[in-house]
Structures are given as structure tokens and as C-alpha cells.
Amino acid sequence: MKVAYFQFSPRFGKPEANRARLAEALERSRADLLVAPELSTSGYFFPDSESARSLAETVPGPSTELLEETARKTGSTIVFGLPEREGDTLYNSAVVLGPQGIVATYRKVHLFNEETIHFTPGNDGFLIFQLQGVKIGVLVCFDHMFPEAARSLALQGVQVVCHPSNLVLPEYGQLTSRVRALENRMFWVLCNRWGEERVEERRLRFTGVSQIVHPKGEILARAEAEGDQIATTEIDPEEATEKFVTPFNHLLEDRRPEFYRL
């Protein structure tokens, strides 16, 4: 399976331009599975909730319509972030879309910082879908700080984790993605954005450094802190089914959950 990330700097408040960038990347990556950043269509730093609402869209909606057309041409599947609107409720969501259309939508469970003002936490749990017989899970950005999230995916047989992000804490996500991949023996595709956004005198700088991680924690592809990049790597998802650390130690079967409860 060929997996890829598309690290770029979405233009805040310019969804049409951002959608076009996503469609172009889907054509160029030649990947079976492409991961794009969190809130790829809108940008991240909303000055207020009305701004978030004005940039939110339904699923299906304008972004999925454009990218579905591209996915049909390329035969690829994309995981990308957008602000989702359902009725009066906004979610920080990641959409999985392939040649046959929308596969699923994941609504971010663990909201970060001011996201808690604009969005409602996800209400459907963690997402798992299948591609070419491979079990794939989706987490969004700050979900990475909760080891239970990744472990719950591993316990359900997930082999590859897609991780659309807008990371601002230096090296946090890059470090934890390696740890989560290693402790669960799963491939991990972290797609972060880069660049800076401002609201009056306040600013956010995004850390870039997207990466693809092997189940043993090895970095297979890694971007710079700044600049657009598409990196495509061929992986063998079967490697993520091997949970033995030694012939006597199995990462999942050796768990002692009776001692983990508080």
C-alpha cells in the first residue's frame, strides 16, 4: 500500500483555493491513501465562532463534491480536515473520501485550546475504515495526547493511523506519533500544516514536520518545518499485525487491564 501526506499551509478563509490544493495533491501523490492537515479547507485560527460557522460546511458539501471527482480519476482515498456543520452544531472533522465517494466522517473527540469555544466534541467515537483489506483508523491532532485513543484502535486491529493535524507545540506530535506507533505496533501517518496565522496581535505558528512512522518507531518519511511537501511511501500493512516484542511478550495479549482501573 502506498501512503502519503500532503503538508501545506492552508489560506485562512479561502476554502476554494484550499480545495484546489487538496485536489492537486491527490492527483500528484499517486498514493492509495493520502492524509492532509486538520481543517485543511478553512484554516485554523478563527477570531470568533461566527467566523468558524461561516467557513463550516456540510458533509456532503462543496469540498467532498470536488474531491470525490478527483478521487474517481485517481483511484485514491484522501483523509482531510474541515469544519463540519450539522444543523446548528459545528464539529472539527476529518472526512475519508475515496473513488466511490464519502467513506466516513470522524468528529474530533479531544478538542484543543480555543477549539472548545467554536466546536462540539465528537459524539461517534474513534473511526475505523477498511481500504484494500487493511484496517485504518483516524485521529485528529490533540487526540494524540491520549494514549487510550490509539490503544483502542490497536485493540480493534487497526494497522495504519491517519493523523491530520495543526500542531503548534514544538515536537509534541512528532514525538508522540512515534511512541504511539511503537507501543501499539501500527503505521502512523502524521500530516501537519506549516505557516502562521494571526488574529490582531495574536499569532499561531504551526510546526510542520509531517512524518510517516513504522510500527517499530522508525521514521520512513519526514518533512521540514516549513514548506509544502508530498511524501509517498510504500508500506506492508501486515507488519502491523506482529505484536510480539519477544517470543514471550505480546503487546496486547500481555495487558493486565484489571490493574489499570482507577
Short mmCIF file of C-alpha atoms in Angstrom, two decimals, residues 6-109:
data_model
loop_
_atom_site.label_atom_id
_atom_site.label_comp_id
_atom_site.label_asym_id
_atom_site.label_seq_id
_atom_site.Cartn_x
_atom_site.Cartn_y
_atom_site.Cartn_z
CA PHE A 6 0.39 16.50 1.95
CA GLN A 7 1.95 19.16 4.17
CA PHE A 8 0.87 22.65 3.15
CA SER A 9 -0.23 25.98 4.58
CA PRO A 10 -3.98 26.47 4.05
CA ARG A 11 -5.07 30.04 3.38
CA PHE A 12 -7.40 31.18 6.12
CA GLY A 13 -10.90 31.94 4.85
CA LYS A 14 -10.15 30.77 1.30
CA PRO A 15 -11.90 27.39 1.02
CA GLU A 16 -11.99 27.33 -2.79
CA ALA A 17 -8.23 27.83 -3.02
CA ASN A 18 -7.60 25.22 -0.34
CA ARG A 19 -9.87 22.67 -2.01
CA ALA A 20 -7.99 23.17 -5.25
CA ARG A 21 -4.69 22.48 -3.46
CA LEU A 22 -6.10 19.27 -2.00
CA ALA A 23 -7.35 18.10 -5.39
CA GLU A 24 -3.97 18.84 -6.98
CA ALA A 25 -2.15 16.92 -4.24
CA LEU A 26 -4.47 13.95 -4.66
CA GLU A 27 -3.56 13.82 -8.34
CA ARG A 28 0.18 14.25 -7.74
CA SER A 29 0.67 11.87 -4.82
CA ARG A 30 -0.11 8.66 -6.75
CA ALA A 31 -0.89 7.14 -3.36
CA ASP A 32 -3.54 4.67 -2.31
CA LEU A 33 -4.08 6.77 0.83
CA LEU A 34 -3.30 10.48 1.21
CA VAL A 35 -3.55 12.36 4.51
CA ALA A 36 -3.96 16.16 4.58
CA PRO A 37 -3.93 18.53 7.60
CA GLU A 38 -6.65 19.27 10.12
CA LEU A 39 -9.09 22.00 8.97
CA SER A 40 -7.49 21.92 5.52
CA THR A 41 -10.33 23.74 3.81
CA SER A 42 -10.71 26.68 6.17
CA GLY A 43 -7.54 27.49 8.06
CA TYR A 44 -7.37 27.24 11.83
CA PHE A 45 -7.23 30.45 13.87
CA PHE A 46 -10.85 31.65 13.99
CA PRO A 47 -11.27 35.12 15.53
CA ASP A 48 -14.72 34.11 16.81
CA SER A 49 -17.35 31.41 16.49
CA GLU A 50 -19.20 33.27 13.73
CA SER A 51 -16.06 33.06 11.63
CA ALA A 52 -15.90 29.31 12.22
CA ARG A 53 -19.58 28.99 11.33
CA SER A 54 -19.17 30.96 8.10
CA LEU A 55 -16.39 28.60 6.94
CA ALA A 56 -18.08 25.38 8.07
CA GLU A 57 -19.76 23.12 5.55
CA THR A 58 -21.96 20.09 5.44
CA VAL A 59 -20.82 16.59 4.55
CA PRO A 60 -21.56 16.01 1.74
CA GLY A 61 -20.84 19.53 0.58
CA PRO A 62 -18.57 21.63 -1.67
CA SER A 63 -15.28 20.05 -0.56
CA THR A 64 -16.45 16.47 -0.82
CA GLU A 65 -18.02 17.10 -4.24
CA LEU A 66 -14.77 18.43 -5.71
CA LEU A 67 -12.52 15.81 -4.13
CA GLU A 68 -14.85 12.94 -4.98
CA GLU A 69 -14.43 13.82 -8.64
CA THR A 70 -10.63 13.80 -8.25
CA ALA A 71 -10.66 10.54 -6.28
CA ARG A 72 -12.65 8.85 -9.04
CA LYS A 73 -10.00 9.87 -11.56
CA THR A 74 -7.02 8.81 -9.45
CA GLY A 75 -8.44 5.80 -7.63
CA SER A 76 -7.03 7.25 -4.40
CA THR A 77 -8.50 7.76 -0.94
CA ILE A 78 -7.96 11.02 0.98
CA VAL A 79 -8.36 11.88 4.66
CA PHE A 80 -8.67 15.65 5.16
CA GLY A 81 -9.90 18.03 7.83
CA LEU A 82 -12.72 20.55 7.63
CA PRO A 83 -15.11 22.42 9.94
CA GLU A 84 -18.32 20.42 9.67
CA ARG A 85 -21.78 21.88 10.20
CA GLU A 86 -24.71 19.69 11.17
CA GLY A 87 -27.75 21.81 11.93
CA ASP A 88 -26.59 24.42 14.44
CA THR A 89 -23.67 22.30 15.67
CA LEU A 90 -20.06 22.62 14.49
CA TYR A 91 -17.51 19.81 14.61
CA ASN A 92 -13.79 19.71 13.89
CA SER A 93 -13.98 16.79 11.49
CA ALA A 94 -11.90 14.60 9.21
CA VAL A 95 -13.53 13.20 6.11
CA VAL A 96 -12.50 9.93 4.47
CA LEU A 97 -13.29 10.05 0.76
CA GLY A 98 -12.46 7.58 -2.00
CA PRO A 99 -13.33 6.73 -5.60
CA GLN A 100 -16.80 5.58 -4.54
CA GLY A 101 -17.50 8.77 -2.58
CA ILE A 102 -17.62 9.53 1.13
CA VAL A 103 -16.45 6.59 3.23
CA ALA A 104 -16.92 8.09 6.69
CA THR A 105 -16.53 11.22 8.82
CA TYR A 106 -14.67 11.40 12.13
CA ARG A 107 -15.52 14.18 14.59
CA LYS A 108 -12.57 15.10 16.79
CA VAL A 109 -13.04 13.81 20.32
#
